[in-house]
Coordinates of C-alpha atoms and ligand atoms in Angstrom, one line a residue:
M210 CA 121.5 129.1 180.8
K211 CA 118.7 126.8 181.9
V212 CA 115.8 126.9 179.3
L213 CA 112.7 124.6 179.6
G214 CA 111.3 123.6 176.5
V215 CA 107.5 123.5 176.8
N216 CA 105.3 122.1 174.1
A217 CA 101.5 122.5 175.1
V218 CA 99.5 123.6 171.7
F219 CA 98.3 121.0 169.7
H220 CA 99.3 117.9 170.4
D221 CA 101.6 115.8 172.5
P222 CA 102.6 118.0 175.1
A223 CA 105.9 118.1 175.7
A224 CA 109.1 119.5 178.1
A225 CA 113.4 119.1 176.8
L226 CA 115.9 120.9 178.7
V227 CA 118.6 122.6 178.6
V228 CA 121.5 123.3 180.3
D229 CA 124.7 125.1 179.1
G230 CA 123.5 124.0 175.8
I231 CA 123.5 120.5 176.9
T232 CA 120.1 118.2 176.1
V233 CA 119.9 116.9 179.8
A234 CA 116.0 115.7 180.1
A235 CA 113.3 115.0 177.8
A236 CA 110.2 113.4 177.5
E237 CA 106.6 113.5 176.7
E238 CA 103.1 114.0 179.3
E239 CA 101.5 110.9 178.1
R240 CA 104.7 108.5 180.2
F241 CA 103.7 109.9 182.8
S242 CA 99.7 110.7 182.5
R243 CA 99.4 107.8 180.8
R244 CA 97.0 109.3 178.5
K245 CA 98.3 108.6 174.8
H246 CA 98.8 111.8 173.0
G247 CA 99.2 113.4 176.2
K248 CA 95.8 115.4 175.5
S249 CA 92.5 116.3 172.7
P250 CA 94.5 118.6 169.9
V251 CA 92.3 121.0 170.0
A252 CA 91.6 124.7 170.8
F253 CA 90.5 124.2 174.6
S254 CA 93.2 122.2 175.8
T255 CA 95.4 125.2 175.0
W256 CA 95.4 126.0 178.5
E257 CA 96.8 122.1 180.3
L258 CA 100.8 122.3 180.3
P259 CA 103.0 119.3 180.6
E260 CA 103.5 119.9 184.8
Q261 CA 104.7 116.8 185.3
A262 CA 107.0 116.4 182.1
M263 CA 108.2 120.4 183.2
A264 CA 107.9 119.3 187.5
W265 CA 110.5 115.6 186.3
C266 CA 113.2 117.8 183.9
L267 CA 113.4 120.7 186.6
A268 CA 114.4 117.7 189.0
E269 CA 116.5 115.5 187.3
A270 CA 118.8 118.4 186.8
G271 CA 117.9 119.8 190.6
I272 CA 117.3 123.4 189.4
A273 CA 114.1 125.3 190.6
P274 CA 112.1 127.0 188.3
A275 CA 113.0 130.6 190.3
E276 CA 116.8 129.5 188.4
L277 CA 115.9 129.3 184.8
D278 CA 116.6 132.0 182.6
A279 CA 113.8 130.6 179.8
V280 CA 111.3 128.7 179.2
A281 CA 110.8 128.4 175.2
Y282 CA 107.0 127.6 174.3
S283 CA 106.9 126.0 171.1
Y284 CA 104.3 128.5 169.6
D285 CA 103.9 132.4 169.2
P286 CA 100.3 133.5 169.3
E287 CA 101.7 137.2 167.9
L288 CA 101.7 135.4 164.2
A289 CA 98.2 133.0 165.1
F290 CA 95.5 134.0 164.2
Q291 CA 93.8 136.7 166.1
P292 CA 89.6 136.8 167.7
N293 CA 88.8 140.2 166.6
G294 CA 86.6 139.6 169.1
D295 CA 84.9 136.4 168.0
I296 CA 85.5 134.1 170.4
T297 CA 83.7 131.0 168.7
A298 CA 85.1 132.0 164.7
A299 CA 87.3 128.8 163.1
E300 CA 86.4 127.2 165.3
W301 CA 87.6 128.6 169.1
E302 CA 91.1 128.7 166.8
G303 CA 91.1 132.6 168.6
L304 CA 90.8 130.9 172.2
R305 CA 93.9 128.8 171.0
T306 CA 96.0 132.2 171.0
L307 CA 94.2 133.8 173.5
Y308 CA 95.3 131.1 175.2
A309 CA 99.0 130.1 174.5
R310 CA 99.4 134.4 174.5
R311 CA 98.4 133.2 178.2
A312 CA 101.2 130.6 178.9
P313 CA 103.5 132.5 181.0
L314 CA 100.3 132.7 183.8
F315 CA 100.2 128.9 183.4
L316 CA 103.5 128.1 183.5
R317 CA 103.6 130.3 186.5
A318 CA 101.1 128.4 187.8
A319 CA 102.2 125.5 187.0
L320 CA 105.9 126.2 188.3
P321 CA 105.3 128.1 191.1
G322 CA 108.4 130.5 191.7
L323 CA 108.9 131.4 188.1
D324 CA 109.7 135.3 186.6
A325 CA 106.8 135.1 184.2
A326 CA 109.0 138.1 181.9
C327 CA 111.6 134.7 181.1
V328 CA 109.1 133.3 179.1
R329 CA 110.5 133.0 174.9
W330 CA 107.6 132.5 172.1
V331 CA 109.1 130.7 169.5
P332 CA 107.7 129.7 165.6
H333 CA 105.9 126.6 166.0
H334 CA 107.8 125.7 162.4
V335 CA 110.8 127.3 163.6
A336 CA 111.1 125.2 166.6
H337 CA 110.8 122.0 164.7
A338 CA 113.2 123.0 162.7
A339 CA 116.2 123.6 165.5
S340 CA 115.0 119.9 166.2
A341 CA 116.7 118.9 164.0
T342 CA 119.8 121.7 162.8
F343 CA 120.9 121.7 166.3
A344 CA 120.1 118.0 167.1
S345 CA 121.5 116.8 164.4
G346 CA 125.0 118.6 164.3
F347 CA 124.7 119.5 161.0
D348 CA 125.9 122.9 159.6
P349 CA 125.8 124.2 157.5
C350 CA 122.9 121.6 156.4
S351 CA 119.1 121.8 154.5
V352 CA 116.3 121.9 157.1
L353 CA 112.6 120.7 155.6
V354 CA 109.2 120.7 158.5
L355 CA 106.0 119.3 157.5
D356 CA 103.1 119.1 159.7
G357 CA 99.7 119.0 160.0
R358 CA 100.0 123.2 160.9
G359 CA 102.3 125.2 162.9
E360 CA 100.6 129.2 164.4
R361 CA 99.7 129.7 159.6
A362 CA 101.8 127.5 158.0
S363 CA 101.4 123.5 157.5
H364 CA 105.5 123.8 156.3
L365 CA 109.0 125.2 156.5
A366 CA 111.9 125.2 154.1
G367 CA 115.4 127.0 155.4
R368 CA 118.6 126.2 156.0
S369 CA 120.7 126.7 159.3
T370 CA 124.5 127.6 159.0
G371 CA 125.8 128.9 162.2
G372 CA 123.3 128.1 164.1
A373 CA 120.9 130.8 162.1
L374 CA 118.2 130.4 160.3
E375 CA 117.6 131.0 156.6
I376 CA 114.0 130.9 155.9
L377 CA 113.4 130.0 151.6
A378 CA 109.9 128.7 151.9
A379 CA 106.5 128.5 154.3
Q380 CA 103.0 126.9 152.9
A381 CA 100.2 128.6 154.0
L382 CA 97.1 127.2 155.3
P383 CA 95.1 125.2 154.6
H384 CA 96.8 123.8 152.1
S385 CA 98.8 121.1 154.4
L386 CA 100.6 117.7 153.3
G387 CA 100.1 116.4 156.9
L388 CA 96.4 117.4 156.8
V389 CA 95.8 115.1 153.9
Y390 CA 97.3 112.4 155.8
E391 CA 95.5 113.1 158.7
E392 CA 92.1 113.2 157.3
L393 CA 92.9 110.6 155.2
T394 CA 94.0 108.8 158.5
A395 CA 90.0 109.1 159.8
H396 CA 88.7 108.4 156.9
L397 CA 90.1 104.8 156.9
G398 CA 88.4 104.0 160.3
F399 CA 91.8 105.7 162.7
R400 CA 92.2 108.2 165.4
R401 CA 94.0 111.4 163.2
S402 CA 97.2 113.1 165.0
S403 CA 97.7 109.1 166.2
D404 CA 97.4 106.2 164.0
E405 CA 99.6 107.8 160.7
Y406 CA 101.8 104.7 160.7
K407 CA 98.2 102.7 159.9
V408 CA 97.8 104.0 157.1
M409 CA 101.7 103.6 155.6
A410 CA 101.5 100.3 156.3
M411 CA 98.1 99.7 154.5
A412 CA 99.6 101.4 151.6
S413 CA 101.6 98.0 150.9
Y414 CA 98.7 96.6 150.2
E415 CA 97.8 97.9 147.0
E416 CA 99.1 99.8 144.0
P417 CA 98.8 102.9 143.6
S418 CA 95.5 103.8 141.5
F419 CA 94.1 107.0 141.9
L420 CA 97.8 108.2 140.8
D421 CA 96.7 110.5 138.4
A422 CA 93.2 112.5 140.5
F423 CA 95.9 112.9 143.0
R424 CA 98.6 114.0 141.0
E425 CA 96.1 116.7 140.1
L426 CA 94.1 117.4 143.7
V427 CA 97.5 117.4 145.0
R428 CA 100.3 120.0 143.5
P429 CA 104.3 121.5 144.7
D430 CA 104.4 124.9 143.1
A431 CA 107.4 127.0 141.5
A432 CA 107.0 129.3 144.9
G433 CA 108.9 126.0 147.3
G434 CA 105.7 125.2 148.1
F435 CA 102.6 123.2 147.6
T436 CA 98.7 123.6 147.1
V437 CA 95.9 120.3 148.4
G438 CA 92.5 121.1 146.4
A439 CA 89.7 119.8 147.9
I440 CA 89.8 116.1 148.0
D441 CA 86.2 114.0 148.4
F442 CA 88.0 110.4 150.2
S443 CA 84.6 108.7 149.4
A444 CA 84.9 109.5 145.4
F445 CA 87.3 106.4 145.0
A446 CA 86.4 104.1 149.1
P447 CA 84.3 104.5 151.1
A448 CA 84.4 106.0 154.8
L449 CA 85.6 103.3 157.7
A450 CA 84.0 102.9 160.4
P451 CA 86.6 102.1 163.7
G452 CA 88.1 98.6 163.7
A453 CA 86.0 97.5 160.3
E454 CA 88.2 95.7 158.0
F455 CA 89.6 97.6 154.3
T456 CA 89.0 96.2 151.4
P457 CA 92.0 96.6 148.0
A458 CA 90.0 99.8 147.1
H459 CA 91.0 101.4 150.5
A460 CA 94.6 99.7 150.7
A461 CA 94.9 101.7 146.9
L462 CA 93.8 104.7 148.7
A463 CA 96.7 104.5 151.4
A464 CA 98.9 103.7 147.9
T465 CA 97.8 106.3 146.0
V466 CA 98.5 108.9 148.7
Q467 CA 101.7 107.1 150.2
R468 CA 103.1 107.2 147.4
R469 CA 102.2 111.0 146.6
L470 CA 103.5 112.6 149.4
E471 CA 106.9 110.2 148.3
E472 CA 106.8 112.6 144.8
V473 CA 105.4 115.7 146.4
L474 CA 108.6 114.9 149.3
L475 CA 110.9 114.6 146.0
D476 CA 110.2 117.9 145.0
L477 CA 109.9 119.8 147.5
A478 CA 114.0 118.5 148.8
R479 CA 114.5 119.3 144.6
W480 CA 113.2 123.3 145.2
L481 CA 115.4 123.4 148.8
H482 CA 118.6 121.4 146.9
A483 CA 118.5 123.7 144.0
R484 CA 118.8 126.8 146.1
T485 CA 121.4 125.7 149.0
G486 CA 123.8 122.5 147.5
D487 CA 124.1 121.3 151.1
R488 CA 125.2 118.5 151.4
D489 CA 123.5 116.8 154.4
L490 CA 119.5 117.4 155.2
V491 CA 118.0 117.5 157.9
M492 CA 113.9 116.4 158.8
A493 CA 111.9 117.2 161.6
G494 CA 107.5 117.5 161.6
G495 CA 104.8 114.8 162.0
V496 CA 105.7 114.0 158.2
A497 CA 109.6 113.0 159.3
L498 CA 107.3 110.0 160.5
N499 CA 106.6 108.7 157.6
C500 CA 109.9 106.3 157.1
V501 CA 108.7 104.7 153.5
A502 CA 109.2 108.6 152.6
N503 CA 112.5 109.2 155.1
S504 CA 113.2 106.4 152.3
V505 CA 112.9 107.1 149.3
L506 CA 114.4 111.1 149.4
W507 CA 117.5 108.4 150.7
R508 CA 117.1 107.2 148.0
E509 CA 115.8 109.6 144.8
G510 CA 116.4 112.6 146.7
P511 CA 119.5 114.8 146.3
F512 CA 121.0 115.0 149.4
E513 CA 124.1 112.2 150.6
R514 CA 122.9 112.5 154.6
I515 CA 119.5 112.6 156.2
W516 CA 119.0 112.7 159.1
V517 CA 115.5 113.1 161.1
Q518 CA 114.8 114.4 164.4
P519 CA 113.6 110.9 166.7
A520 CA 111.0 113.1 168.3
A521 CA 109.9 114.7 164.7
G522 CA 105.9 114.6 165.7
D523 CA 105.5 118.0 168.4
A524 CA 107.6 116.8 171.4
G525 CA 110.3 117.5 169.9
T526 CA 109.1 121.1 169.9
A527 CA 109.5 121.3 173.3
L528 CA 112.6 120.3 172.8
G529 CA 113.4 123.0 169.5
A530 CA 112.7 125.4 171.3
A531 CA 114.6 124.8 174.1
L532 CA 118.2 124.3 171.8
Q533 CA 116.7 127.6 169.4
V534 CA 116.5 129.5 172.7
A535 CA 119.8 128.9 174.3
H536 CA 121.4 129.7 170.9
D537 CA 119.8 132.6 170.7
L538 CA 121.5 133.0 175.2
G539 CA 125.4 132.7 173.3
D540 CA 125.6 128.6 174.7
P541 CA 127.1 126.1 172.0
V542 CA 124.9 124.0 171.5
A543 CA 125.5 120.4 172.3
P544 CA 124.5 117.7 169.2
M545 CA 121.5 115.2 170.2
T546 CA 123.3 111.9 170.3
T547 CA 120.6 109.6 171.5
A548 CA 116.4 109.6 172.2
A549 CA 117.0 108.3 175.8
L550 CA 116.8 111.6 177.4
G551 CA 113.5 110.0 179.5
R552 CA 112.8 108.4 183.4
G553 CA 115.4 106.2 184.2
W554 CA 116.4 104.2 187.9
D555 CA 118.8 102.6 189.7
D556 CA 119.3 98.9 190.8
A557 CA 118.8 99.5 194.4
A558 CA 115.9 101.8 193.1
L559 CA 114.6 98.8 190.8
A560 CA 114.6 96.6 193.4
A561 CA 112.4 98.0 196.2
R562 CA 110.0 98.4 193.5
L563 CA 110.1 94.5 192.7
D564 CA 110.3 94.2 196.1
T565 CA 106.7 96.3 197.4
A566 CA 105.3 94.3 193.7
G567 CA 105.6 90.7 195.2
V568 CA 107.8 89.3 192.9
A569 CA 110.1 87.2 192.6
F570 CA 113.0 88.4 190.7
E571 CA 116.8 86.3 189.7
R572 CA 120.0 88.4 189.6
P573 CA 121.3 86.2 186.6
D574 CA 125.3 87.1 185.9
D575 CA 124.2 88.9 182.8
V576 CA 121.0 90.0 182.3
A577 CA 121.8 89.6 178.7
D578 CA 123.1 86.7 177.7
A579 CA 120.1 85.5 180.1
V580 CA 117.8 87.1 177.7
A581 CA 119.2 86.1 174.3
E582 CA 118.9 82.6 175.7
A583 CA 115.3 83.1 175.9
L584 CA 114.2 85.0 173.4
A585 CA 115.7 81.6 171.8
D586 CA 113.5 80.0 173.3
N587 CA 111.2 81.9 171.8
Q588 CA 110.1 83.3 174.6
V589 CA 108.9 87.3 174.3
V590 CA 110.3 90.2 176.5
A591 CA 109.6 93.2 178.3
W592 CA 112.7 94.7 177.9
F593 CA 113.4 97.9 180.3
Q594 CA 116.8 99.2 180.9
G595 CA 118.1 102.5 181.9
R596 CA 116.3 106.1 180.5
S597 CA 113.0 105.3 178.3
E598 CA 112.8 107.3 175.0
F599 CA 112.1 109.9 174.1
G600 CA 109.7 110.3 171.3
P601 CA 107.8 107.2 169.8
R602 CA 110.1 104.8 168.9
A603 CA 111.2 101.9 170.9
L604 CA 115.0 101.8 170.9
G605 CA 116.0 99.0 173.9
H606 CA 115.3 100.9 177.1
R607 CA 111.5 99.9 177.0
S608 CA 111.1 96.3 174.4
L609 CA 109.1 93.8 174.2
L610 CA 111.8 91.6 171.6
A611 CA 111.2 88.7 170.4
D612 CA 112.8 86.3 168.3
P613 CA 112.1 87.2 164.4
R614 CA 113.1 83.4 163.3
A615 CA 109.0 82.6 163.9
A616 CA 107.1 84.2 161.6
E617 CA 104.4 83.2 164.2
N618 CA 106.0 85.8 166.2
L619 CA 104.1 88.9 164.3
E620 CA 100.9 87.5 165.4
K621 CA 101.6 87.6 169.0
L622 CA 102.8 90.4 168.6
N623 CA 100.4 92.7 167.7
D624 CA 97.9 90.4 170.2
I625 CA 99.3 91.5 172.7
K626 CA 100.0 94.8 171.5
G627 CA 95.8 94.8 170.2
R628 CA 97.5 95.8 166.9
E629 CA 96.2 94.6 163.2
Q630 CA 97.9 92.4 161.9
F631 CA 97.9 94.1 158.7
R632 CA 100.9 96.2 160.7
P633 CA 104.3 94.9 161.0
V634 CA 107.0 94.7 163.7
A635 CA 110.8 96.3 163.5
P636 CA 114.0 94.0 163.6
M637 CA 117.0 95.6 165.7
V638 CA 120.7 94.9 164.3
L639 CA 123.7 94.5 164.9
A640 CA 125.0 98.3 163.3
E641 CA 127.5 96.5 161.7
R642 CA 126.0 93.1 160.3
A643 CA 122.9 95.8 158.6
P644 CA 124.5 96.1 155.5
E645 CA 124.9 91.9 155.0
I646 CA 121.4 92.1 155.5
F647 CA 119.2 94.5 154.3
D648 CA 120.0 98.2 151.6
G649 CA 117.5 100.1 150.4
G650 CA 118.0 102.7 153.3
P651 CA 121.2 104.9 155.3
I652 CA 122.7 102.7 157.5
P653 CA 123.1 103.4 160.6
S654 CA 119.7 103.4 161.3
P655 CA 119.7 103.8 164.9
F656 CA 116.2 105.4 165.4
M657 CA 113.9 103.2 163.5
L658 CA 112.9 106.4 160.5
F659 CA 114.1 104.7 157.6
T660 CA 112.4 102.0 156.0
H661 CA 114.9 99.4 154.0
R662 CA 114.7 96.1 152.0
V663 CA 115.0 93.2 153.8
R664 CA 118.3 91.1 151.1
P665 CA 117.3 87.7 149.1
G666 CA 118.2 85.1 151.3
W667 CA 117.5 87.0 154.3
A668 CA 113.9 87.7 154.1
E669 CA 113.1 83.5 154.7
R670 CA 115.2 84.0 157.8
I671 CA 113.3 85.8 160.4
P672 CA 110.1 86.2 158.5
A673 CA 108.2 88.2 161.9
V674 CA 109.7 90.9 160.6
V675 CA 110.0 91.4 157.1
H676 CA 106.1 93.3 155.9
V677 CA 104.3 92.2 153.0
D678 CA 106.6 94.1 150.7
G679 CA 109.8 92.6 151.3
T680 CA 110.8 96.1 153.4
A681 CA 111.6 96.9 156.9
R682 CA 112.0 99.8 159.3
I683 CA 115.0 98.7 160.7
Q684 CA 117.2 100.0 164.1
T685 CA 120.3 99.7 163.9
V686 CA 122.7 98.7 167.4
D687 CA 125.9 100.1 168.2
R688 CA 127.8 98.3 170.9
R689 CA 129.4 101.9 171.8
D690 CA 126.0 104.2 172.3
E691 CA 123.9 101.3 173.0
P692 CA 126.3 98.3 174.8
L693 CA 124.1 95.8 176.7
M694 CA 121.2 95.8 173.7
A695 CA 124.6 94.9 171.4
R696 CA 125.7 92.3 173.8
C697 CA 121.9 91.3 173.9
L698 CA 121.9 90.8 169.8
E699 CA 125.0 89.2 170.3
C700 CA 124.3 86.6 172.8
F701 CA 121.1 85.6 170.6
E702 CA 123.6 85.5 167.6
A703 CA 125.9 83.2 168.8
R704 CA 123.0 81.1 170.0
T705 CA 120.9 81.5 166.5
G706 CA 123.6 83.0 163.8
V707 CA 120.7 85.9 163.7
P708 CA 122.4 89.2 165.0
V709 CA 119.0 90.3 165.1
V710 CA 115.9 90.5 166.9
V711 CA 112.5 91.7 167.3
N712 CA 111.7 94.8 168.3
T713 CA 108.7 96.8 169.7
S714 CA 107.2 99.3 171.6
L715 CA 106.7 97.8 175.4
N716 CA 103.3 98.4 176.0
T717 CA 99.7 96.4 175.6
A718 CA 96.6 98.1 173.4
G719 CA 95.9 101.9 173.6
R720 CA 98.0 102.7 176.3
P721 CA 101.4 105.1 176.6
M722 CA 104.5 103.4 176.2
V723 CA 105.7 102.0 179.4
D724 CA 107.8 104.7 181.2
D725 CA 108.6 103.7 184.9
P726 CA 108.8 100.5 187.2
R727 CA 105.2 100.0 187.4
D728 CA 104.6 100.3 184.8
A729 CA 106.2 97.7 184.0
L730 CA 105.3 95.3 186.0
E731 CA 101.4 96.3 185.4
C732 CA 102.6 95.3 181.6
F733 CA 103.9 92.1 182.7
G734 CA 100.9 91.1 184.3
S735 CA 98.4 92.0 182.1
A736 CA 99.5 90.5 179.4
P737 CA 101.4 87.4 177.5
V738 CA 104.8 88.0 177.9
D739 CA 107.1 85.4 179.3
V740 CA 109.9 87.4 180.9
L741 CA 110.4 90.8 182.1
A742 CA 114.0 91.9 182.3
I743 CA 114.2 95.5 184.3
G744 CA 118.1 96.8 185.6
P745 CA 120.1 93.3 186.2
Y746 CA 116.9 91.5 187.0
V747 CA 114.6 88.5 185.4
V748 CA 111.3 88.3 186.5
T749 CA 109.3 85.4 184.4
R750 CA 105.7 83.9 185.0
A751 CA 106.5 81.3 187.6
G752 CA 107.7 85.0 189.6
V753 CA 104.5 86.0 189.4
A754 CA 102.5 82.8 190.2
V755 CA 105.1 82.2 192.4
Ligands
FE2_893 FE1 104.0 120.4 164.4

């Protein structure tokens, strides 16, 4: 069966293609359109489809729209708010429902030849859940989904057995842990549904001094859900304008909301575990991108193993919806083994792009070793290899790499990326060496979805990647899965004695991650990056100047 998954309703429009139960392609629209997050998350934009991502997924597999057995749309308009004649009610929410209902016609217009009758709606949180249950390969498993909102809920707790999802709890709106975090993000002068990572980073700078108040405001209930009272963030710290400096009160507020989120997540996990007794928990939804909370769940929660969908935000619902429908149509669904599901180019195509750009380039004997040498020489390297990542994290395919031994590289990378200086950058580490250097989180951790403590003796050796609270959001690199990146780490260790490099996403300020070779050249040409390693080729500053 050929199933195209589509996320088009709230954030991060994306497409995914599942053929005979195997995920062959998945990509976010922003990587093509170069508009961060793809579109504005308002009701008006629901008609917009991830047209380029859909078209690429089909082209990648050589499938015509008419050949699709199903299109899985990650929202069910029948479950949503019904307009009842007043389209303007509840911030035009009815418009979202109407546009979602019209999705088959919009899809047919975008994909000529598509049979509009093959469109199937998958409830938003069922799609999130499927992106974790099927993709993890854990069976049976418990599943927790938490995000800003779906059709009428913000949470799902359930159990998956043999691909059948039993929903045990679902928290109805307006109560939403995701929306609390989003509101705080906006209150602190950041972009909601986008900059929640900044709040998480800021939370490390102070103690959670307002916890008593927030334990009253945000409370788990006996039914596996929770309630959220009316929160006036201004009572704790005044609203910040974008770009304004934060005060200790702002950091204390961030720390408080972060801690309360962790406490409530622990309660929800314990409630779920008490009903399922499962060993394994899988998670999705935007809240599951909170790697600090994920590690608290791993350390203190009742489950032995936790798997988080790397595209835990709404982009991942395109994949989840497709996996769910593939299962419903009778296909055995294969687990997800890599996030490298986006576009890739062969060596000849890369060389042709470099020729077109008129830049000089070399082909060293071993690009991994050449890059390790540059890193050991404290150069910053743009690393463009293989297929791009699905989800918000750079995992060694579209990465900026640097030497973790030089503390000043944190500031240097934040400058290149136009980021605030309070934000950390993360380490990549050889999987087999990770336990020596990090603890307090699961190892392996290939998708950067947990934070770890840096062990004593190592923090001073890799200062660029140690956050203010002594933690790091690691990516473990297994040579079986990522042989090129693993060799680069080995070569770097051979030179420096350190099996760790700095890894942050390859993009400049406010831009989506680099996806195609032209994006890489634009990034390299406009930012103080010393080396571009693109496939087997290396471009240096001298090459650009020639
Ligand atoms: Fe969602």
